[in-house]
Structures are given as C-alpha cells and as structure tokens.
Amino acid sequence: MNKITLSIIAASFVLVAHAQNGINTPYSRYGFGIQSERAMGFNKGMGGIAQGFRDGQEINIANPASYSAVDSLTALFDLGISLQNSNHKMDKLQQNVRNSSFDYFAFQFRAFRNLGMTVGILPITNIKYQFASTSEPLAGTENVTSSYNFNGDGGLREIFFGTGWRPFRPISIGFNVRYIWGDYTHRAQMTFNDNSAFSLSRIYTGEISTYSWQVGLQFIQPLNKKDKLVIGATYTYGHRLGNEAIRTTQTHNASSIEEATSDTIKNAYQLPHAISAGVTYYHSNTLRIGADFELQKWANCRFPNQQTGVSSEQTSDVYTSTRGQLNDRAKIAAGLDWTPKPNSAKLFDRCTYKIGSYYSQTYAKADPTGTITAKPYELGVSAGLSLPISNNHSWRISPKINMAVQWVHTNIPYLNAATQQKSTLTENYLRFCLGVTFSERWFYKLKVD
C-alpha cells in the first residue's frame, strides 16, 4: 500500500507541474492573472474558510499552525481537481467556456511530538484569454478602420514546505517556506484594413522565480467539555522581486517585420504583504462554524505599467514599473459543516455536509487612468459533501472523497479604450471540485503475542 501511495505522490507532482490552466477569461490580463484560493477539498464547500480549522485528519495549508494537529500514526495525502463552466459577458458580447484543472497536492506527517510537517504544490495565479475587438474608424479617415487582437497565457505556481509546532496546549505556531515560479506572455496586435498600412504588435513577457514565507498562529480556547473556539491568524511576507519584464514592439506588414524594439525593466515586480485572521466554533465532532478575513496589499506593489495594451500613440512611450497598477484585495468568508453521527454505521450519517459564501474586492485595476472609481468585486456561494470510505481502522481516519459545487460571480468595471465609455465585464462560474484525502497508518507498530 505504501508503494502505491508513493506512486500517487510522484504522479501528482508531475501532473500539477504540467497541468493546463483551469480558466479562460479576459479578466486574467491584469496583474499576475486570476488568483487561486489556498483551499483544499475539505473547505472548498465552505467559502474557503480555514484560519481556525484544526483537525488531524485534514491538511489545512492556509494556516501552517494547524500542522501540529496530525497524530503520531497518521500520514495524510490530499489531491484535487476542478471542472467548471463559465459565462463571460462584455457589452453585447457573450461567451461560454468549459475548463478543467489539477488544483493541488499535499502530504502531511508527524515528525516529533507536537510537531507536524507538510509539503505540497499548487497554483497561485492563472492566465488564459483570447479575444478581439470590432473594427473602429481611424481618426481623420473615412475608409481605414483598425481592429485589435489580444491573447495571453501563463501563471504562477508554488512548492511549499511547512512545519507546525504546539509548544504548549492552547498555542500552536507554524511556518511555510514557499518557492514561487512561473511566466506569462501577453500579445496585443493592432491591424488595419488598408494593406499599405503597417500593423503594430506588442508582446509583454516575464519570468518569475523567488522565495517567500508565511507564519501562522492558532489559539485553542475550550468552552466546556464539548465546545471550543479556535482563533487563527497568518502573515505572508511581501517583497520586491529581482526579475525582469520585457516589452517587444513590432511594426510589420503582411509578409515581414519591418522594425522591432525591446524595452526591459529590472526588478519589475513586487509581492504583497498579506494578513488573514479567523475564528471557528466547534461543537463536539459534529458541527463547525467559522468566519475569515484576508487583506493583500497589492496597491503598494510595483508592477509594469501599460502591461497589455497597444495603440498608435504608444510607439514611443516609456515602459516602467510603478505602484498603483493594482488594487488591495480584501475578502470576507463564512461557512459551516455538520456531521450528523460521526460513529454511526450508516453512511449518510457519517457524511459531512458543508455550506459557505464569500465576498471579495479583487486586485485587478482595469482602468489605470483612474476614470473608473468603482472597484471590481467577486461573490461566491458553495456547498459540499465529504464522503468517508470505510477501512479497517476507524470511521474517523477513513479516506474521504470531498465534493463541492461553487457558483462565483465577478463584476469588473473598465474603460473601453476605443469608445472611452464606461463598460462592465461580468463573469459567472459554475464549478465542481473533487478531492481525495488518503489517511495512511504509516507509523503503526505491530506486536506479536
């Protein structure tokens, strides 16, 4: 069984490293792309709340202080995938897209008394889009029209290694070391219906590789024999990156490139400082109710300006990295789960039922000119089910299949570059998430009578 499990681990790392993006939206043009939540199968159905979650049979990567809850005989493996259908609407344009993705993999075990360790891999952001604008008359002409084509792909991923330690009973602390890497390519092209006119293209590229860290804290406050509160908080370190951003400008006709210039920004990016806090109420082994808050300080981060645009007036502009290209991201979430009878012989009494929701102001700034003052937001609701798979040990440490359904609505106000009118990009996602948690008794010592 251990050989099978190790094979699953190795295959999972390969799949996550080469998995396709699970998104396809113009919204991923901004910043590093669409952000992925640090949620696992057990809490995807609860709005992603995690700061106060502490259970030895769940891997909670959002707060490394929770790692110390794993018991001395257990090794946990968790992996997940998502399937989604999305609807994108921009003015009179509308599109439906289906995608799938491999979401995460994590492995957790106990190293010493009150000390748990976790290693895993997951995406941070995703970029994938392709769209074109309708033709617009060129200023000062009657017959020459221009059209625009945009496409991009890429994203960031991370491998992390963490440890959680409980120095004494009410307090647990944790630490994650993160290696972050990825790349992106944005292409923008302006063409004309007149063959004698030269087209203009811009290609924006960047490669990211850096380290970061995260520290977590959990405080356990018993209320009585059956009830308790767990208060959790994390801080994630933000810093300037030493990676370059490159913009290539090309003028060309139908057959060849006439001219190409390149602009490079050194130390072009910055990751945000982030804080999260939450509280969870526990009643016996049957009910958990929690709420979380998160703030990411993207507004103070440096990022390349005019990242994905192209126009006839941009042939000689300066490519720089400045603050104010993105918004701070704030999120509030709440959720609960309920297990009717954890030790019952009936399957559906032992299932855990979940529900949750969240609201966030996202970090994308679709109008860098400041004309649009309204900030984009995202609203999500979810429901889920954890289905135990019986084994020879205990119902509690049984492997589990985690299923969740999420509906997400985003609203992104922006300024139409062609008409200079205020417009809105709305997106609706229906997402199905599937995760599997394996619980192995790796450190169990057999005795012979």
Short mmCIF file of C-alpha atoms in Angstrom, two decimals:
data_model
loop_
_atom_site.label_atom_id
_atom_site.label_comp_id
_atom_site.label_asym_id
_atom_site.label_seq_id
_atom_site.Cartn_x
_atom_site.Cartn_y
_atom_site.Cartn_z
CA MET A 1 0.00 0.00 0.00
CA ASN A 2 2.89 2.38 0.78
CA LYS A 3 4.38 1.76 -2.68
CA ILE A 4 1.04 2.60 -4.29
CA THR A 5 0.79 5.79 -2.22
CA LEU A 6 4.32 6.89 -3.13
CA SER A 7 3.50 6.32 -6.81
CA ILE A 8 0.44 8.55 -6.45
CA ILE A 9 2.61 11.26 -4.88
CA ALA A 10 5.15 11.18 -7.71
CA ALA A 11 2.46 11.21 -10.40
CA SER A 12 0.64 14.09 -8.68
CA PHE A 13 3.72 16.32 -8.66
CA VAL A 14 4.21 15.74 -12.38
CA LEU A 15 0.54 16.40 -13.16
CA VAL A 16 0.38 19.63 -11.17
CA ALA A 17 3.63 20.94 -12.66
CA HIS A 18 2.32 20.41 -16.21
CA ALA A 19 -1.42 20.95 -15.68
CA GLN A 20 -3.32 23.28 -18.01
CA ASN A 21 -4.89 26.46 -16.66
CA GLY A 22 -8.44 25.97 -15.48
CA ILE A 23 -9.58 29.40 -16.68
CA ASN A 24 -10.23 31.27 -19.91
CA THR A 25 -11.18 34.89 -19.26
CA PRO A 26 -10.13 38.41 -20.34
CA TYR A 27 -10.03 39.24 -16.63
CA SER A 28 -6.75 37.30 -16.38
CA ARG A 29 -5.00 40.11 -18.36
CA TYR A 30 -4.40 42.06 -15.16
CA GLY A 31 -1.60 41.61 -12.65
CA PHE A 32 -0.34 38.04 -12.44
CA GLY A 33 -3.74 36.70 -13.56
CA ILE A 34 -6.71 35.15 -11.76
CA GLN A 35 -5.79 34.26 -8.19
CA SER A 36 -6.29 30.70 -6.96
CA GLU A 37 -7.60 30.22 -3.43
CA ARG A 38 -5.46 28.35 -0.89
CA ALA A 39 -8.35 25.94 -0.27
CA MET A 40 -8.33 22.16 -0.10
CA GLY A 41 -11.07 19.65 -0.75
CA PHE A 42 -12.41 19.76 2.81
CA ASN A 43 -13.11 23.54 2.81
CA LYS A 44 -13.93 24.37 -0.82
CA GLY A 45 -17.60 23.86 0.06
CA MET A 46 -17.37 26.33 2.97
CA GLY A 47 -16.31 29.50 1.16
CA GLY A 48 -12.64 28.63 1.65
CA ILE A 49 -12.55 29.50 5.38
CA ALA A 50 -9.52 27.95 7.08
CA GLN A 51 -7.76 30.13 9.69
CA GLY A 52 -9.47 28.46 12.65
CA PHE A 53 -9.60 24.93 11.25
CA ARG A 54 -7.55 22.40 13.18
CA ASP A 55 -8.06 18.68 12.59
CA GLY A 56 -5.53 15.86 12.47
CA GLN A 57 -7.36 14.30 9.51
CA GLU A 58 -7.32 17.41 7.28
CA ILE A 59 -4.42 19.25 5.63
CA ASN A 60 -5.04 22.97 6.15
CA ILE A 61 -2.33 24.71 4.11
CA ALA A 62 -3.86 28.17 4.67
CA ASN A 63 -2.58 28.23 8.26
CA PRO A 64 0.62 26.23 8.97
CA ALA A 65 -0.08 26.31 12.72
CA SER A 66 -2.68 23.59 12.06
CA TYR A 67 0.01 21.08 11.04
CA SER A 68 0.73 20.20 14.68
CA ALA A 69 -2.73 18.58 14.99
CA VAL A 70 -1.71 15.49 12.99
CA ASP A 71 -1.38 12.41 15.23
CA SER A 72 1.69 10.20 15.60
CA LEU A 73 0.41 7.29 13.49
CA THR A 74 -1.05 9.13 10.51
CA ALA A 75 0.30 10.23 7.13
CA LEU A 76 -2.15 12.25 5.01
CA PHE A 77 -2.23 12.74 1.23
CA ASP A 78 -4.62 15.18 -0.41
CA LEU A 79 -5.12 15.95 -4.09
CA GLY A 80 -7.86 17.68 -6.05
CA ILE A 81 -9.20 18.66 -9.47
CA SER A 82 -11.86 21.11 -10.70
CA LEU A 83 -14.29 21.22 -13.62
CA GLN A 84 -16.10 24.42 -14.49
CA ASN A 85 -18.42 26.11 -16.93
CA SER A 86 -18.09 29.90 -17.19
CA ASN A 87 -20.12 32.61 -18.88
CA HIS A 88 -18.42 35.90 -19.84
CA LYS A 89 -20.39 38.97 -20.89
CA MET A 90 -18.93 42.26 -22.11
CA ASP A 91 -21.38 44.82 -23.52
CA LYS A 92 -23.23 42.90 -26.27
CA LEU A 93 -20.65 40.09 -26.45
CA GLN A 94 -21.19 36.82 -24.62
CA GLN A 95 -19.25 33.55 -24.44
CA ASN A 96 -19.47 30.19 -22.62
CA VAL A 97 -16.26 28.31 -21.82
CA ARG A 98 -15.56 24.91 -20.21
CA ASN A 99 -12.29 24.18 -18.43
CA SER A 100 -10.66 21.68 -16.10
CA SER A 101 -7.59 21.84 -13.89
CA PHE A 102 -5.49 19.85 -11.45
CA ASP A 103 -5.66 22.02 -8.32
CA TYR A 104 -3.26 20.89 -5.62
CA PHE A 105 -1.34 18.12 -3.92
CA ALA A 106 -0.19 17.99 -0.28
CA PHE A 107 1.43 15.43 2.03
CA GLN A 108 1.42 15.72 5.83
CA PHE A 109 3.02 13.63 8.60
CA ARG A 110 4.12 13.94 12.20
CA ALA A 111 7.88 14.31 12.74
CA PHE A 112 8.03 14.57 16.55
CA ARG A 113 5.68 15.02 19.46
CA ASN A 114 3.51 18.12 18.83
CA LEU A 115 5.38 18.78 15.56
CA GLY A 116 3.78 18.18 12.16
CA MET A 117 5.25 18.72 8.71
CA THR A 118 3.63 19.33 5.30
CA VAL A 119 4.88 19.58 1.72
CA GLY A 120 2.81 20.41 -1.36
CA ILE A 121 2.39 22.08 -4.71
CA LEU A 122 -0.43 24.27 -6.05
CA PRO A 123 -1.14 27.16 -8.47
CA ILE A 124 -1.12 30.78 -7.28
CA THR A 125 -2.45 32.54 -10.40
CA ASN A 126 -3.61 31.56 -13.91
CA ILE A 127 -3.61 33.50 -17.20
CA LYS A 128 -5.51 32.37 -20.29
CA TYR A 129 -7.53 34.50 -22.72
CA GLN A 130 -8.07 35.29 -26.39
CA PHE A 131 -10.41 37.93 -27.77
CA ALA A 132 -10.68 40.61 -30.48
CA SER A 133 -12.40 43.99 -30.73
CA THR A 134 -14.70 45.12 -33.51
CA SER A 135 -13.23 47.38 -36.19
CA GLU A 136 -13.16 51.10 -35.42
CA PRO A 137 -12.71 54.03 -37.89
CA LEU A 138 -9.24 55.54 -37.74
CA ALA A 139 -9.21 59.19 -36.68
CA GLY A 140 -9.01 61.55 -39.70
CA THR A 141 -10.04 58.91 -42.26
CA GLU A 142 -13.29 57.60 -43.67
CA ASN A 143 -12.35 54.19 -45.08
CA VAL A 144 -9.45 52.98 -42.94
CA THR A 145 -10.51 51.01 -39.86
CA SER A 146 -8.48 49.41 -37.10
CA SER A 147 -9.08 46.23 -35.13
CA TYR A 148 -7.40 44.73 -32.09
CA ASN A 149 -6.46 41.17 -31.12
CA PHE A 150 -5.39 40.12 -27.63
CA ASN A 151 -4.24 36.79 -26.20
CA GLY A 152 -2.18 35.61 -23.28
CA ASP A 153 -1.21 32.63 -21.14
CA GLY A 154 0.89 31.74 -18.11
CA GLY A 155 0.64 31.99 -14.35
CA LEU A 156 2.47 31.39 -11.07
CA ARG A 157 2.86 28.18 -9.06
CA GLU A 158 4.42 27.31 -5.74
CA ILE A 159 6.08 24.44 -3.93
CA PHE A 160 5.96 24.82 -0.17
CA PHE A 161 7.39 23.08 2.88
CA GLY A 162 5.91 23.82 6.28
CA THR A 163 6.02 22.83 9.91
CA GLY A 164 3.61 23.37 12.80
CA TRP A 165 4.56 23.13 16.46
CA ARG A 166 2.44 23.21 19.60
CA PRO A 167 4.81 24.41 22.40
CA PHE A 168 2.01 24.17 24.99
CA ARG A 169 -1.66 23.24 24.88
CA PRO A 170 -3.53 26.48 23.97
CA ILE A 171 -0.99 27.74 21.40
CA SER A 172 0.25 26.39 18.08
CA ILE A 173 2.61 28.17 15.69
CA GLY A 174 3.59 27.31 12.13
CA PHE A 175 5.85 28.33 9.27
CA ASN A 176 5.71 27.78 5.48
CA VAL A 177 8.69 28.26 3.16
CA ARG A 178 7.49 28.86 -0.41
CA TYR A 179 9.30 28.67 -3.74
CA ILE A 180 7.31 30.58 -6.38
CA TRP A 181 7.92 30.34 -10.12
CA GLY A 182 6.12 30.95 -13.41
CA ASP A 183 5.94 33.08 -16.52
CA TYR A 184 3.49 34.97 -18.68
CA THR A 185 3.08 36.18 -22.26
CA HIS A 186 0.61 38.87 -23.33
CA ARG A 187 0.22 39.67 -27.03
CA ALA A 188 -1.61 42.72 -28.40
CA GLN A 189 -1.91 43.50 -32.11
CA MET A 190 -3.47 46.42 -33.96
CA THR A 191 -4.21 45.84 -37.67
CA PHE A 192 -5.77 47.94 -40.45
CA ASN A 193 -7.96 47.07 -43.42
CA ASP A 194 -5.59 49.02 -45.68
CA ASN A 195 -2.77 46.74 -46.89
CA SER A 196 -0.43 49.72 -47.30
CA ALA A 197 -0.64 50.50 -43.56
CA PHE A 198 1.76 48.82 -41.19
CA SER A 199 0.38 46.82 -38.28
CA LEU A 200 1.64 47.29 -34.72
CA SER A 201 2.23 44.45 -32.26
CA ARG A 202 3.35 44.37 -28.68
CA ILE A 203 4.48 41.32 -26.73
CA TYR A 204 4.81 41.53 -22.95
CA THR A 205 6.76 38.72 -21.28
CA GLY A 206 8.17 37.94 -17.86
CA GLU A 207 9.66 35.04 -15.92
CA ILE A 208 9.25 34.84 -12.14
CA SER A 209 11.27 32.88 -9.60
CA THR A 210 11.53 33.80 -5.94
CA TYR A 211 11.15 32.64 -2.35
CA SER A 212 8.65 33.77 0.25
CA TRP A 213 7.47 32.69 3.68
CA GLN A 214 4.36 32.60 5.82
CA VAL A 215 3.91 32.39 9.59
CA GLY A 216 0.74 31.21 11.33
CA LEU A 217 -0.76 31.13 14.82
CA GLN A 218 -3.69 29.28 16.39
CA PHE A 219 -5.12 29.69 19.89
CA ILE A 220 -7.45 26.96 21.26
CA GLN A 221 -9.95 28.09 23.89
CA PRO A 222 -12.14 25.31 25.43
CA LEU A 223 -15.63 26.48 26.42
CA ASN A 224 -16.82 23.25 28.06
CA LYS A 225 -16.39 19.51 27.54
CA LYS A 226 -17.98 19.60 24.09
CA ASP A 227 -17.43 23.14 22.79
CA LYS A 228 -14.32 25.17 21.94
CA LEU A 229 -13.12 28.13 19.89
CA VAL A 230 -10.04 28.16 17.67
CA ILE A 231 -8.70 31.60 16.71
CA GLY A 232 -6.20 31.68 13.84
CA ALA A 233 -4.09 34.24 12.01
CA THR A 234 -1.34 34.29 9.37
CA TYR A 235 1.09 36.80 7.92
CA THR A 236 2.63 36.36 4.45
CA TYR A 237 5.82 38.22 3.60
CA GLY A 238 5.83 40.53 0.54
CA HIS A 239 8.96 41.83 -1.15
CA ARG A 240 10.48 43.24 -4.37
CA LEU A 241 11.44 40.63 -6.98
CA GLY A 242 14.66 40.72 -8.96
CA ASN A 243 13.00 39.51 -12.17
CA GLU A 244 12.78 41.38 -15.47
CA ALA A 245 9.78 42.43 -17.54
CA ILE A 246 10.28 42.73 -21.30
CA ARG A 247 8.14 44.56 -23.85
CA THR A 248 8.78 43.97 -27.54
CA THR A 249 7.26 46.38 -30.08
CA GLN A 250 6.99 45.31 -33.72
CA THR A 251 5.78 47.12 -36.85
CA HIS A 252 5.12 44.82 -39.80
CA ASN A 253 3.18 44.31 -42.97
CA ALA A 254 1.55 41.14 -44.23
CA SER A 255 4.82 39.45 -45.18
CA SER A 256 7.61 40.64 -42.85
CA ILE A 257 8.61 42.51 -39.70
CA GLU A 258 9.93 45.94 -40.59
CA GLU A 259 11.11 47.07 -37.19
CA ALA A 260 11.38 45.58 -33.70
CA THR A 261 12.44 47.27 -30.47
CA SER A 262 12.70 45.91 -26.95
CA ASP A 263 12.32 47.57 -23.53
CA THR A 264 13.42 45.87 -20.30
CA ILE A 265 12.54 46.69 -16.71
CA LYS A 266 14.79 45.28 -13.99
CA ASN A 267 13.29 44.44 -10.58
CA ALA A 268 9.89 44.90 -12.19
CA TYR A 269 7.60 43.09 -9.73
CA GLN A 270 6.65 43.02 -6.09
CA LEU A 271 4.66 40.55 -4.00
CA PRO A 272 2.23 41.94 -1.40
CA HIS A 273 2.28 41.73 2.36
CA ALA A 274 -0.85 39.85 3.43
CA ILE A 275 -2.65 39.18 6.70
CA SER A 276 -5.50 36.79 7.45
CA ALA A 277 -7.49 36.11 10.61
CA GLY A 278 -10.45 33.95 11.53
CA VAL A 279 -12.34 32.14 14.27
CA THR A 280 -14.06 28.76 14.28
CA TYR A 281 -16.56 27.38 16.80
CA TYR A 282 -16.54 23.60 17.41
CA HIS A 283 -19.36 21.57 18.93
CA SER A 284 -18.18 18.04 19.74
CA ASN A 285 -17.25 16.26 16.48
CA THR A 286 -20.47 17.24 14.73
CA LEU A 287 -20.51 20.99 13.99
CA ARG A 288 -18.00 23.67 12.92
CA ILE A 289 -18.93 27.31 12.19
CA GLY A 290 -16.30 29.82 11.14
CA ALA A 291 -15.51 33.16 9.52
CA ASP A 292 -12.30 34.56 7.97
CA PHE A 293 -10.95 37.92 6.81
CA GLU A 294 -7.99 38.46 4.45
CA LEU A 295 -6.16 41.57 3.19
CA GLN A 296 -3.46 41.63 0.47
CA LYS A 297 -1.64 44.96 -0.01
CA TRP A 298 -1.31 44.98 -3.83
CA ALA A 299 -1.73 48.78 -4.18
CA ASN A 300 1.78 49.36 -2.80
CA CYS A 301 3.36 46.77 -5.09
CA ARG A 302 5.41 47.73 -8.14
CA PHE A 303 4.22 46.30 -11.43
CA PRO A 304 4.92 47.05 -15.14
CA ASN A 305 2.61 49.74 -16.49
CA GLN A 306 0.59 49.55 -19.72
CA GLN A 307 1.07 45.83 -19.48
CA THR A 308 -1.28 44.53 -22.16
CA GLY A 309 -2.22 47.50 -24.36
CA VAL A 310 -1.35 48.67 -27.87
CA SER A 311 -2.28 51.80 -29.84
CA SER A 312 -0.82 54.05 -32.50
CA GLU A 313 0.10 56.60 -29.81
CA GLN A 314 2.21 54.10 -27.82
CA THR A 315 5.15 53.73 -30.19
CA SER A 316 7.47 55.90 -28.10
CA ASP A 317 6.11 55.72 -24.54
CA VAL A 318 8.26 54.75 -21.56
CA TYR A 319 7.92 51.25 -20.12
CA THR A 320 8.35 51.46 -16.34
CA SER A 321 7.39 49.68 -13.13
CA THR A 322 5.27 51.78 -10.79
CA ARG A 323 3.00 51.48 -7.80
CA GLY A 324 -0.75 51.88 -8.12
CA GLN A 325 -1.18 49.42 -11.01
CA LEU A 326 -3.30 47.12 -8.81
CA ASN A 327 -5.88 47.37 -6.01
CA ASP A 328 -5.66 45.98 -2.50
CA ARG A 329 -7.55 42.71 -2.23
CA ALA A 330 -9.92 42.23 0.72
CA LYS A 331 -12.01 39.11 1.33
CA ILE A 332 -14.52 38.05 3.96
CA ALA A 333 -15.87 34.49 4.12
CA ALA A 334 -18.13 32.40 6.35
CA GLY A 335 -19.12 28.74 6.37
CA LEU A 336 -20.07 25.67 8.37
CA ASP A 337 -20.03 21.90 8.20
CA TRP A 338 -22.15 19.31 10.01
CA THR A 339 -21.71 15.59 10.60
CA PRO A 340 -24.95 14.07 11.98
CA LYS A 341 -23.43 10.98 13.68
CA PRO A 342 -19.67 10.53 13.13
CA ASN A 343 -19.60 6.99 14.60
CA SER A 344 -22.80 5.68 13.03
CA ALA A 345 -22.80 2.55 10.88
CA LYS A 346 -25.00 4.38 8.34
CA LEU A 347 -23.03 6.02 5.56
CA PHE A 348 -25.04 9.24 5.23
CA ASP A 349 -24.96 9.79 8.99
CA ARG A 350 -21.16 9.78 8.79
CA CYS A 351 -21.03 12.17 5.82
CA THR A 352 -20.08 15.80 6.47
CA TYR A 353 -22.33 18.41 4.86
CA LYS A 354 -20.90 21.85 4.07
CA ILE A 355 -22.11 25.31 3.03
CA GLY A 356 -20.42 28.70 2.77
CA SER A 357 -20.05 32.03 0.96
CA TYR A 358 -17.58 34.86 0.47
CA TYR A 359 -17.25 38.40 -0.87
CA SER A 360 -14.02 40.00 -2.06
CA GLN A 361 -12.73 43.14 -3.74
CA THR A 362 -10.29 41.80 -6.30
CA TYR A 363 -6.83 43.18 -7.07
CA ALA A 364 -7.28 43.92 -10.78
CA LYS A 365 -7.41 47.56 -11.89
CA ALA A 366 -8.99 47.50 -15.34
CA ASP A 367 -8.69 51.28 -15.79
CA PRO A 368 -5.18 52.59 -14.94
CA THR A 369 -6.23 56.18 -15.86
CA GLY A 370 -8.39 56.45 -12.75
CA THR A 371 -11.54 57.40 -14.68
CA ILE A 372 -13.35 54.38 -13.24
CA THR A 373 -13.53 54.69 -9.45
CA ALA A 374 -15.65 51.59 -8.77
CA LYS A 375 -13.58 48.55 -7.80
CA PRO A 376 -14.16 45.06 -9.21
CA TYR A 377 -15.69 42.55 -6.83
CA GLU A 378 -16.32 38.83 -6.59
CA LEU A 379 -19.15 36.99 -4.84
CA GLY A 380 -19.31 33.24 -4.30
CA VAL A 381 -21.54 30.63 -2.65
CA SER A 382 -20.72 26.95 -2.24
CA ALA A 383 -21.97 23.66 -0.87
CA GLY A 384 -20.17 20.38 -0.41
CA LEU A 385 -20.03 16.86 0.93
CA SER A 386 -17.26 14.75 2.49
CA LEU A 387 -17.95 11.07 1.89
CA PRO A 388 -15.94 8.62 4.05
CA ILE A 389 -14.57 5.43 2.54
CA SER A 390 -14.51 2.68 5.18
CA ASN A 391 -11.26 0.90 6.08
CA ASN A 392 -10.05 -1.47 8.78
CA HIS A 393 -9.13 1.15 11.38
CA SER A 394 -11.80 3.68 12.28
CA TRP A 395 -14.54 5.69 10.63
CA ARG A 396 -12.76 8.90 11.68
CA ILE A 397 -9.47 8.08 9.93
CA SER A 398 -11.19 6.67 6.87
CA PRO A 399 -10.09 8.06 3.48
CA LYS A 400 -12.55 10.64 2.19
CA ILE A 401 -13.90 11.89 -1.09
CA ASN A 402 -14.55 15.64 -0.90
CA MET A 403 -17.05 17.13 -3.35
CA ALA A 404 -18.09 20.76 -3.70
CA VAL A 405 -20.18 22.90 -6.04
CA GLN A 406 -19.32 26.60 -6.30
CA TRP A 407 -21.12 29.48 -8.01
CA VAL A 408 -18.99 32.60 -8.46
CA HIS A 409 -19.99 35.99 -9.89
CA THR A 410 -17.44 38.69 -10.78
CA ASN A 411 -18.11 42.28 -11.79
CA ILE A 412 -15.25 44.22 -13.39
CA PRO A 413 -15.86 47.88 -14.41
CA TYR A 414 -13.47 49.15 -17.10
CA LEU A 415 -12.97 51.95 -19.61
CA ASN A 416 -13.44 50.99 -23.26
CA ALA A 417 -10.23 52.19 -24.94
CA ALA A 418 -11.93 52.60 -28.33
CA THR A 419 -15.08 54.47 -27.27
CA GLN A 420 -13.86 55.94 -23.93
CA GLN A 421 -17.15 54.77 -22.43
CA LYS A 422 -17.61 53.01 -19.09
CA SER A 423 -18.36 49.32 -19.53
CA THR A 424 -18.59 46.22 -17.37
CA LEU A 425 -17.24 42.71 -17.76
CA THR A 426 -19.35 40.19 -15.82
CA GLU A 427 -18.48 36.54 -15.33
CA ASN A 428 -20.44 33.66 -13.80
CA TYR A 429 -18.78 30.38 -12.92
CA LEU A 430 -20.34 27.06 -12.02
CA ARG A 431 -17.51 24.91 -10.69
CA PHE A 432 -17.39 21.30 -9.50
CA CYS A 433 -14.47 20.42 -7.22
CA LEU A 434 -13.37 16.89 -6.41
CA GLY A 435 -10.71 15.99 -3.86
CA VAL A 436 -9.46 12.76 -2.30
CA THR A 437 -7.83 12.54 1.13
CA PHE A 438 -5.85 9.38 1.90
CA SER A 439 -5.16 8.58 5.55
CA GLU A 440 -2.38 6.02 5.98
CA ARG A 441 -1.20 4.33 9.20
CA TRP A 442 2.49 4.57 8.29
CA PHE A 443 3.95 4.61 11.80
CA TYR A 444 1.89 1.87 13.42
CA LYS A 445 4.00 -0.75 15.24
CA LEU A 446 2.68 -4.32 15.18
CA LYS A 447 3.09 -6.50 18.27
CA VAL A 448 3.31 -10.29 18.23
CA ASP A 449 1.95 -12.25 21.19
#
